[in-house]
Amino acid sequence: MKNLTSEILTVINKRPVDSFKGNYGHIVTVGGTKQYGGAILMSTSAAVHAGAGLVTCATAPENLTALHAVVPEAMFVDFTDERTVNSVLAGADAIVIGPGLGTDQTSLSIIRSVFANVKPEQYLIIDGSAITLLAQEKELQDNLPDTHIIFTPHEMEWQRLSGIKIADQSEENNRQKQEKLGATVVLKKHHTEIYSPKQETTRLPIGGPYMSTGGMGDTLTGIIAAFMGQFASEDPKAALDAALYTHSAIADQLAKNAYVVLPTDIIDQLQRFMKENSK
Amino acid sequence: MKNLTSEILTVINKRPVDSFKGNYGHIVTVGGTKQYGGAILMSTSAAVHAGAGLVTCATAPENLTALHAVVPEAMFVDFTDERTVNSVLAGADAIVIGPGLGTDQTSLSIIRSVFANVKPEQYLIIDGSAITLLAQEKELQDNLPDTHIIFTPHEMEWQRLSGIKIADQSEENNRQKQEKLGATVVLKKHHTEIYSPKQETTRLPIGGPYMSTGGMGDTLTGIIAAFMGQFASEDPKAALDAALYTHSAIADQLAKNAYVVLPTDIIDQLQRFMKENSK
Amino acid sequence: MKNLTSEILTVINKRPVDSFKGNYGHIVTVGGTKQYGGAILMSTSAAVHAGAGLVTCATAPENLTALHAVVPEAMFVDFTDERTVNSVLAGADAIVIGPGLGTDQTSLSIIRSVFANVKPEQYLIIDGSAITLLAQEKELQDNLPDTHIIFTPHEMEWQRLSGIKIADQSEENNRQKQEKLGATVVLKKHHTEIYSPKQETTRLPIGGPYMSTGGMGDTLTGIIAAFMGQFASEDPKAALDAALYTHSAIADQLAKNAYVVLPTDIIDQLQRFMKENSK
Amino acid sequence: MKNLTSEILTVINKRPVDSFKGNYGHIVTVGGTKQYGGAILMSTSAAVHAGAGLVTCATAPENLTALHAVVPEAMFVDFTDERTVNSVLAGADAIVIGPGLGTDQTSLSIIRSVFANVKPEQYLIIDGSAITLLAQEKELQDNLPDTHIIFTPHEMEWQRLSGIKIADQSEENNRQKQEKLGATVVLKKHHTEIYSPKQETTRLPIGGPYMSTGGMGDTLTGIIAAFMGQFASEDPKAALDAALYTHSAIADQLAKNAYVVLPTDIIDQLQRFMKENSK
């Protein structure tokens, strides 16, 4: 297992002078019931601040106003409006599904619909409730769509999804299950581990307990999506690793002056951090 | 009566490296009618900024959007949806009831439901309208739930609850009533007094009249809840005292440059203050 | 006519150590249709930031969420709910009516209701649409309630209310009409003039064209209300003059670095400015 | 084609001392379906921050609350309420139509109504969806209203509107089509070009790829409208050029510390930038 260093941030390219927003990815974030609306707002806002060209948030209609107030740069779709969601998904470079999605029948039918519509060249980040739902619905888990899937479970979610108890989550066991899934797995924990198909496992040696607060993982999904939309064409594994490194490195910086680092604080630092570390 | 000093802030521990959000408490805040929605938003936001691992706000449905816009880190529950509220309460470490709750029949039935569901190991902070309702409903007051209760009345609310006129609120009289209630009483006033079962009364020698503004007490409840969720396991009395000290010490700092200190200003300083004073 | 100087700011007292929010006034702001909701939000927010102890905003129900999101410190009442509005008015020290109130039948009935309920010891600031309505409804104008009324018209509104054409708005003519109204008149213009019953006319020699932007007058009403609630007991005329001086002096400071000064920018500076100028 | 320099910013006048908000233009922004509400919020907020005297936003009713929360200085009209929209349009100095307007039947009928009501002395900025709709509806395009029209297409929108393929968008070809339209055309691209009737083509040599993010063009429309409302009386071409220069120059400044520049970041800098560059 290889420890990541700040070297990974070289994937944050200087943008070519003659380019337009279409070059920087269209991200679609799917999640946010009425109860958990904040989760998808943070994912969406993180994607916008991390440089995505266009971001659309597919969420419960109750979250429309909060979305426009918090991040007017993002567009809205009612996540129960299957037709419009599908037309938006068709143009996506990266899709996030799960933050605050819930685990009821509506959530399940939304996942099914996204799975049925995702295309091979897209990146699909599966987080939070979506992981829990997959763990419950073996049939869904056995029929993952043919695309670039990135799971972002924490240890308990990984136990649910993989069947591997937390105490048994060794590199070898994790790797076996990851290969069976045919997907990338970001195992979030103290020193997060990243298992990508046919690549050496990487580990994040940074981050800390000041990140243990609700919404931290939701925010990560937006950063990952934005990085895949902008930087994946050359080396997708490096783009993913850089997204994770960015998320924790900002938290480490903020923790010098903050007892707990809030997700929205990290979002506020993305533009500066990426500039300072762009090559 | 013992004056608190900044020594009390040593309860703000350095977090262990290998920990997750479940270690820092799940807080549930209950309150906020349509008319007084801001009160519960401030309590909730304070809990998030003071480091609580997870925060759920049970409030009137009209407050959903303002909650997600102001503090996307928090989760929402409709406070009239008894079933969902109860399932959320079951996982709570500390519960706040009262900020902006109102005093009508709905408010009363919400209190009854919370009282019926609270568990012995949980902390229950009772504030504002909830205190007024308890003062009116002797039967409720005589059947307080068997848990760690913290009342946070100002002098007039304490008069209503205890029957002790403001002029007669001596340490001895207050202590007698507190013992009868079997609960902790935080008597908010110029130099707030804290009466905890079987412990020496403590007094807050800091704070000032720049704190005399609507919402200041609501914000305090969120800080108390977050501190109980994080720091109470070793010494609950010290955790409570530290929450009160933090609230007023931040106000004192801000008052050097502000004629009046707003609750939302205090919330903005929690992360920095706690970092500077963590051991 | 006497030019005001920064001397007037001495009315911003140091607060007595042992005091509570009830000492600093309960302000009620009335206005804000769906179309003009921002106006009453700015008035309300200004009152909160200028130190009012409690602030309630009586406005169209559509503005509930924006109010709680922008200024959670304030309370809400539906301005068509006459019963609740009246109970809130009963406890007010100062009332603002007019910002964004509109001029339709609903607006008119709200004004009538406020006029019928206001008490002699209260301050009533009449602004914007409310002035226009009074100008139209002579019967209302001839039956002003018996209380401390402060009109805050700009020149065109004063023309409508007083019948004095802008070109003829001399001190003598204005004074005559002001005496007939039996109210204070703040005539907003380049170098605003303040006509109070039986007192020398004062003039504001500060302020500038960077203040010519929508919402500037709405914000002023909140500052006036907060100042009357806190500082009027000794010298109401001085409290009013100080409110006006504060509003423009902040704008002058901000204009050093801003082409146009927005109302919300002024609100953000109130706490600092009042601290620096408190005695 | 002439490159613009910072010399163009001399159109940002020092405001005359004795003036009022009516002197600085009433702007009406029209757009923002439920799905694309953020777009019109950014246009509106940009107009407010760029110094417009009064700004009204005609948008979908769902956007009311987000508008008041984000920019309380602006007024609201339901864009399907033709009668009220028309009464507001009658008092406008500059009108923006298009940001987030969508391309359905409602959008089309709103455009028709605006076109039918616009007056010769007004400025009409046509952007985004409105350009796409005009490209589809030849009949509308052939019957442009008799007023000062400013189109703000990016290259693909210009291809749709003009029929000129991106590769063929030479100065000569663009100029021909612009003359046929009888309108000003701002062709947004790396080094934006501005074609005004009977004037030398100007080019913006500043700006960069950090501006390639959703909402950047929406924000530009608000700045253009505010500049036309304030500075067009002497030299409308210079006012337009200065608006464009301001938008990109702020982005260039921010890009020194930000990997991507968000539209809302530009809005926050308008007051400072205009002050520093006012003569």
PDB file of N, CA and C in Angstrom, chain C residues 107-160:
ATOM      1  N   SER C 107     -52.959  46.135   2.248  1.00  0.00           N
ATOM      2  CA  SER C 107     -52.050  47.094   2.860  1.00  0.00           C
ATOM      3  C   SER C 107     -52.828  48.106   3.685  1.00  0.00           C
ATOM      4  N   LEU C 108     -53.911  48.587   3.084  1.00  0.00           N
ATOM      5  CA  LEU C 108     -54.710  49.611   3.747  1.00  0.00           C
ATOM      6  C   LEU C 108     -55.322  49.074   5.035  1.00  0.00           C
ATOM      7  N   SER C 109     -55.824  47.866   4.984  1.00  0.00           N
ATOM      8  CA  SER C 109     -56.465  47.342   6.196  1.00  0.00           C
ATOM      9  C   SER C 109     -55.423  47.054   7.277  1.00  0.00           C
ATOM     10  N   ILE C 110     -54.209  46.721   6.869  1.00  0.00           N
ATOM     11  CA  ILE C 110     -53.150  46.528   7.861  1.00  0.00           C
ATOM     12  C   ILE C 110     -52.807  47.857   8.547  1.00  0.00           C
ATOM     13  N   ILE C 111     -52.701  48.895   7.762  1.00  0.00           N
ATOM     14  CA  ILE C 111     -52.431  50.213   8.360  1.00  0.00           C
ATOM     15  C   ILE C 111     -53.537  50.612   9.338  1.00  0.00           C
ATOM     16  N   ARG C 112     -54.783  50.448   8.894  1.00  0.00           N
ATOM     17  CA  ARG C 112     -55.908  50.804   9.766  1.00  0.00           C
ATOM     18  C   ARG C 112     -55.811  50.059  11.086  1.00  0.00           C
ATOM     19  N   SER C 113     -55.488  48.790  10.994  1.00  0.00           N
ATOM     20  CA  SER C 113     -55.428  47.968  12.195  1.00  0.00           C
ATOM     21  C   SER C 113     -54.283  48.419  13.120  1.00  0.00           C
ATOM     22  N   VAL C 114     -53.146  48.719  12.525  1.00  0.00           N
ATOM     23  CA  VAL C 114     -52.025  49.199  13.341  1.00  0.00           C
ATOM     24  C   VAL C 114     -52.392  50.533  13.991  1.00  0.00           C
ATOM     25  N   PHE C 115     -52.979  51.428  13.228  1.00  0.00           N
ATOM     26  CA  PHE C 115     -53.368  52.739  13.766  1.00  0.00           C
ATOM     27  C   PHE C 115     -54.359  52.579  14.917  1.00  0.00           C
ATOM     28  N   ALA C 116     -55.244  51.597  14.794  1.00  0.00           N
ATOM     29  CA  ALA C 116     -56.268  51.403  15.830  1.00  0.00           C
ATOM     30  C   ALA C 116     -55.675  50.820  17.113  1.00  0.00           C
ATOM     31  N   ASN C 117     -54.508  50.204  16.994  1.00  0.00           N
ATOM     32  CA  ASN C 117     -53.962  49.477  18.145  1.00  0.00           C
ATOM     33  C   ASN C 117     -52.745  50.118  18.793  1.00  0.00           C
ATOM     34  N   VAL C 118     -52.169  51.093  18.117  1.00  0.00           N
ATOM     35  CA  VAL C 118     -50.949  51.691  18.647  1.00  0.00           C
ATOM     36  C   VAL C 118     -51.261  52.474  19.925  1.00  0.00           C
ATOM     37  N   LYS C 119     -50.322  52.484  20.839  1.00  0.00           N
ATOM     38  CA  LYS C 119     -50.551  53.119  22.139  1.00  0.00           C
ATOM     39  C   LYS C 119     -49.729  54.401  22.278  1.00  0.00           C
ATOM     40  N   PRO C 120     -50.206  55.318  23.108  1.00  0.00           N
ATOM     41  CA  PRO C 120     -49.573  56.646  23.204  1.00  0.00           C
ATOM     42  C   PRO C 120     -48.083  56.607  23.508  1.00  0.00           C
ATOM     43  N   GLU C 121     -47.615  55.615  24.249  1.00  0.00           N
ATOM     44  CA  GLU C 121     -46.214  55.625  24.644  1.00  0.00           C
ATOM     45  C   GLU C 121     -45.303  54.982  23.596  1.00  0.00           C
ATOM     46  N   GLN C 122     -45.878  54.446  22.545  1.00  0.00           N
ATOM     47  CA  GLN C 122     -45.070  53.779  21.522  1.00  0.00           C
ATOM     48  C   GLN C 122     -44.566  54.758  20.455  1.00  0.00           C
ATOM     49  N   TYR C 123     -43.497  54.382  19.781  1.00  0.00           N
ATOM     50  CA  TYR C 123     -43.026  55.136  18.617  1.00  0.00           C
ATOM     51  C   TYR C 123     -43.512  54.432  17.368  1.00  0.00           C
ATOM     52  N   LEU C 124     -44.022  55.205  16.422  1.00  0.00           N
ATOM     53  CA  LEU C 124     -44.534  54.634  15.180  1.00  0.00           C
ATOM     54  C   LEU C 124     -43.816  55.290  14.003  1.00  0.00           C
ATOM     55  N   ILE C 125     -42.959  54.530  13.344  1.00  0.00           N
ATOM     56  CA  ILE C 125     -42.225  55.036  12.181  1.00  0.00           C
ATOM     57  C   ILE C 125     -43.006  54.671  10.923  1.00  0.00           C
ATOM     58  N   ILE C 126     -43.405  55.684  10.172  1.00  0.00           N
ATOM     59  CA  ILE C 126     -44.229  55.470   8.977  1.00  0.00           C
ATOM     60  C   ILE C 126     -43.397  55.777   7.740  1.00  0.00           C
ATOM     61  N   ASP C 127     -43.254  54.773   6.876  1.00  0.00           N
ATOM     62  CA  ASP C 127     -42.325  54.869   5.751  1.00  0.00           C
ATOM     63  C   ASP C 127     -42.956  54.340   4.463  1.00  0.00           C
ATOM     64  N   GLY C 128     -42.353  54.676   3.351  1.00  0.00           N
ATOM     65  CA  GLY C 128     -42.619  54.048   2.053  1.00  0.00           C
ATOM     66  C   GLY C 128     -44.077  54.009   1.644  1.00  0.00           C
ATOM     67  N   SER C 129     -44.557  52.797   1.330  1.00  0.00           N
ATOM     68  CA  SER C 129     -45.928  52.639   0.844  1.00  0.00           C
ATOM     69  C   SER C 129     -46.933  53.198   1.835  1.00  0.00           C
ATOM     70  N   ALA C 130     -46.636  53.128   3.120  1.00  0.00           N
ATOM     71  CA  ALA C 130     -47.588  53.619   4.118  1.00  0.00           C
ATOM     72  C   ALA C 130     -47.782  55.126   3.971  1.00  0.00           C
ATOM     73  N   ILE C 131     -46.731  55.834   3.617  1.00  0.00           N
ATOM     74  CA  ILE C 131     -46.857  57.276   3.383  1.00  0.00           C
ATOM     75  C   ILE C 131     -47.711  57.536   2.145  1.00  0.00           C
ATOM     76  N   THR C 132     -47.453  56.760   1.102  1.00  0.00           N
ATOM     77  CA  THR C 132     -48.236  56.910  -0.124  1.00  0.00           C
ATOM     78  C   THR C 132     -49.719  56.659   0.149  1.00  0.00           C
ATOM     79  N   LEU C 133     -50.006  55.631   0.937  1.00  0.00           N
ATOM     80  CA  LEU C 133     -51.391  55.325   1.270  1.00  0.00           C
ATOM     81  C   LEU C 133     -52.038  56.444   2.075  1.00  0.00           C
ATOM     82  N   LEU C 134     -51.286  56.980   3.037  1.00  0.00           N
ATOM     83  CA  LEU C 134     -51.820  58.100   3.828  1.00  0.00           C
ATOM     84  C   LEU C 134     -52.112  59.310   2.948  1.00  0.00           C
ATOM     85  N   ALA C 135     -51.253  59.499   1.958  1.00  0.00           N
ATOM     86  CA  ALA C 135     -51.456  60.638   1.057  1.00  0.00           C
ATOM     87  C   ALA C 135     -52.745  60.479   0.277  1.00  0.00           C
ATOM     88  N   GLN C 136     -53.064  59.211  -0.047  1.00  0.00           N
ATOM     89  CA  GLN C 136     -54.287  58.949  -0.815  1.00  0.00           C
ATOM     90  C   GLN C 136     -55.530  59.020   0.061  1.00  0.00           C
ATOM     91  N   GLU C 137     -55.403  58.564   1.280  1.00  0.00           N
ATOM     92  CA  GLU C 137     -56.572  58.442   2.153  1.00  0.00           C
ATOM     93  C   GLU C 137     -56.580  59.589   3.162  1.00  0.00           C
ATOM     94  N   LYS C 138     -57.143  60.714   2.756  1.00  0.00           N
ATOM     95  CA  LYS C 138     -57.149  61.907   3.608  1.00  0.00           C
ATOM     96  C   LYS C 138     -57.733  61.615   4.985  1.00  0.00           C
ATOM     97  N   GLU C 139     -58.748  60.768   4.981  1.00  0.00           N
ATOM     98  CA  GLU C 139     -59.434  60.430   6.238  1.00  0.00           C
ATOM     99  C   GLU C 139     -58.455  59.805   7.247  1.00  0.00           C
ATOM    100  N   LEU C 140     -57.570  58.960   6.718  1.00  0.00           N
ATOM    101  CA  LEU C 140     -56.552  58.359   7.585  1.00  0.00           C
ATOM    102  C   LEU C 140     -55.582  59.419   8.089  1.00  0.00           C
ATOM    103  N   GLN C 141     -55.203  60.273   7.163  1.00  0.00           N
ATOM    104  CA  GLN C 141     -54.229  61.313   7.484  1.00  0.00           C
ATOM    105  C   GLN C 141     -54.781  62.283   8.533  1.00  0.00           C
ATOM    106  N   ASP C 142     -56.081  62.506   8.474  1.00  0.00           N
ATOM    107  CA  ASP C 142     -56.698  63.430   9.428  1.00  0.00           C
ATOM    108  C   ASP C 142     -56.955  62.773  10.780  1.00  0.00           C
ATOM    109  N   ASN C 143     -56.815  61.456  10.824  1.00  0.00           N
ATOM    110  CA  ASN C 143     -57.061  60.746  12.081  1.00  0.00           C
ATOM    111  C   ASN C 143     -55.849  59.931  12.502  1.00  0.00           C
ATOM    112  N   LEU C 144     -54.723  60.591  12.475  1.00  0.00           N
ATOM    113  CA  LEU C 144     -53.508  59.899  12.894  1.00  0.00           C
ATOM    114  C   LEU C 144     -53.649  59.463  14.343  1.00  0.00           C
ATOM    115  N   PRO C 145     -53.114  58.308  14.675  1.00  0.00           N
ATOM    116  CA  PRO C 145     -53.246  57.840  16.061  1.00  0.00           C
ATOM    117  C   PRO C 145     -52.465  58.730  17.024  1.00  0.00           C
ATOM    118  N   ASP C 146     -52.888  58.721  18.236  1.00  0.00           N
ATOM    119  CA  ASP C 146     -52.257  59.540  19.273  1.00  0.00           C
ATOM    120  C   ASP C 146     -51.041  58.812  19.831  1.00  0.00           C
ATOM    121  N   THR C 147     -49.928  59.004  19.180  1.00  0.00           N
ATOM    122  CA  THR C 147     -48.701  58.361  19.612  1.00  0.00           C
ATOM    123  C   THR C 147     -47.528  59.176  19.060  1.00  0.00           C
ATOM    124  N   HIS C 148     -46.292  58.713  19.294  1.00  0.00           N
ATOM    125  CA  HIS C 148     -45.125  59.416  18.743  1.00  0.00           C
ATOM    126  C   HIS C 148     -44.890  58.957  17.317  1.00  0.00           C
ATOM    127  N   ILE C 149     -45.348  59.745  16.362  1.00  0.00           N
ATOM    128  CA  ILE C 149     -45.218  59.353  14.955  1.00  0.00           C
ATOM    129  C   ILE C 149     -43.975  59.981  14.337  1.00  0.00           C
ATOM    130  N   ILE C 150     -43.256  59.163  13.578  1.00  0.00           N
ATOM    131  CA  ILE C 150     -42.106  59.655  12.810  1.00  0.00           C
ATOM    132  C   ILE C 150     -42.320  59.278  11.350  1.00  0.00           C
ATOM    133  N   PHE C 151     -42.543  60.282  10.506  1.00  0.00           N
ATOM    134  CA  PHE C 151     -42.632  60.031   9.067  1.00  0.00           C
ATOM    135  C   PHE C 151     -41.232  60.092   8.464  1.00  0.00           C
ATOM    136  N   THR C 152     -40.957  59.207   7.506  1.00  0.00           N
ATOM    137  CA  THR C 152     -39.640  59.232   6.855  1.00  0.00           C
ATOM    138  C   THR C 152     -39.773  59.283   5.328  1.00  0.00           C
ATOM    139  N   PRO C 153     -40.411  60.332   4.806  1.00  0.00           N
ATOM    140  CA  PRO C 153     -40.605  60.424   3.356  1.00  0.00           C
ATOM    141  C   PRO C 153     -39.351  60.929   2.632  1.00  0.00           C
ATOM    142  N   HIS C 154     -39.163  60.488   1.381  1.00  0.00           N
ATOM    143  CA  HIS C 154     -38.251  61.238   0.520  1.00  0.00           C
ATOM    144  C   HIS C 154     -39.045  62.382  -0.099  1.00  0.00           C
ATOM    145  N   GLU C 155     -38.398  63.200  -0.880  1.00  0.00           N
ATOM    146  CA  GLU C 155     -39.053  64.448  -1.316  1.00  0.00           C
ATOM    147  C   GLU C 155     -40.369  64.241  -2.069  1.00  0.00           C
ATOM    148  N   MET C 156     -40.396  63.212  -2.938  1.00  0.00           N
ATOM    149  CA  MET C 156     -41.619  62.989  -3.711  1.00  0.00           C
ATOM    150  C   MET C 156     -42.737  62.492  -2.809  1.00  0.00           C
ATOM    151  N   GLU C 157     -42.388  61.616  -1.850  1.00  0.00           N
ATOM    152  CA  GLU C 157     -43.404  61.138  -0.907  1.00  0.00           C
ATOM    153  C   GLU C 157     -43.902  62.292  -0.021  1.00  0.00           C
ATOM    154  N   TRP C 158     -43.004  63.174   0.323  1.00  0.00           N
ATOM    155  CA  TRP C 158     -43.401  64.338   1.138  1.00  0.00           C
ATOM    156  C   TRP C 158     -44.325  65.249   0.348  1.00  0.00           C
ATOM    157  N   GLN C 159     -44.043  65.381  -0.920  1.00  0.00           N
ATOM    158  CA  GLN C 159     -44.937  66.162  -1.784  1.00  0.00           C
ATOM    159  C   GLN C 159     -46.342  65.555  -1.777  1.00  0.00           C
ATOM    160  N   ARG C 160     -46.382  64.244  -1.915  1.00  0.00           N
ATOM    161  CA  ARG C 160     -47.687  63.552  -1.915  1.00  0.00           C
ATOM    162  C   ARG C 160     -48.406  63.721  -0.573  1.00  0.00           C
TER     163      ARG C 160
END
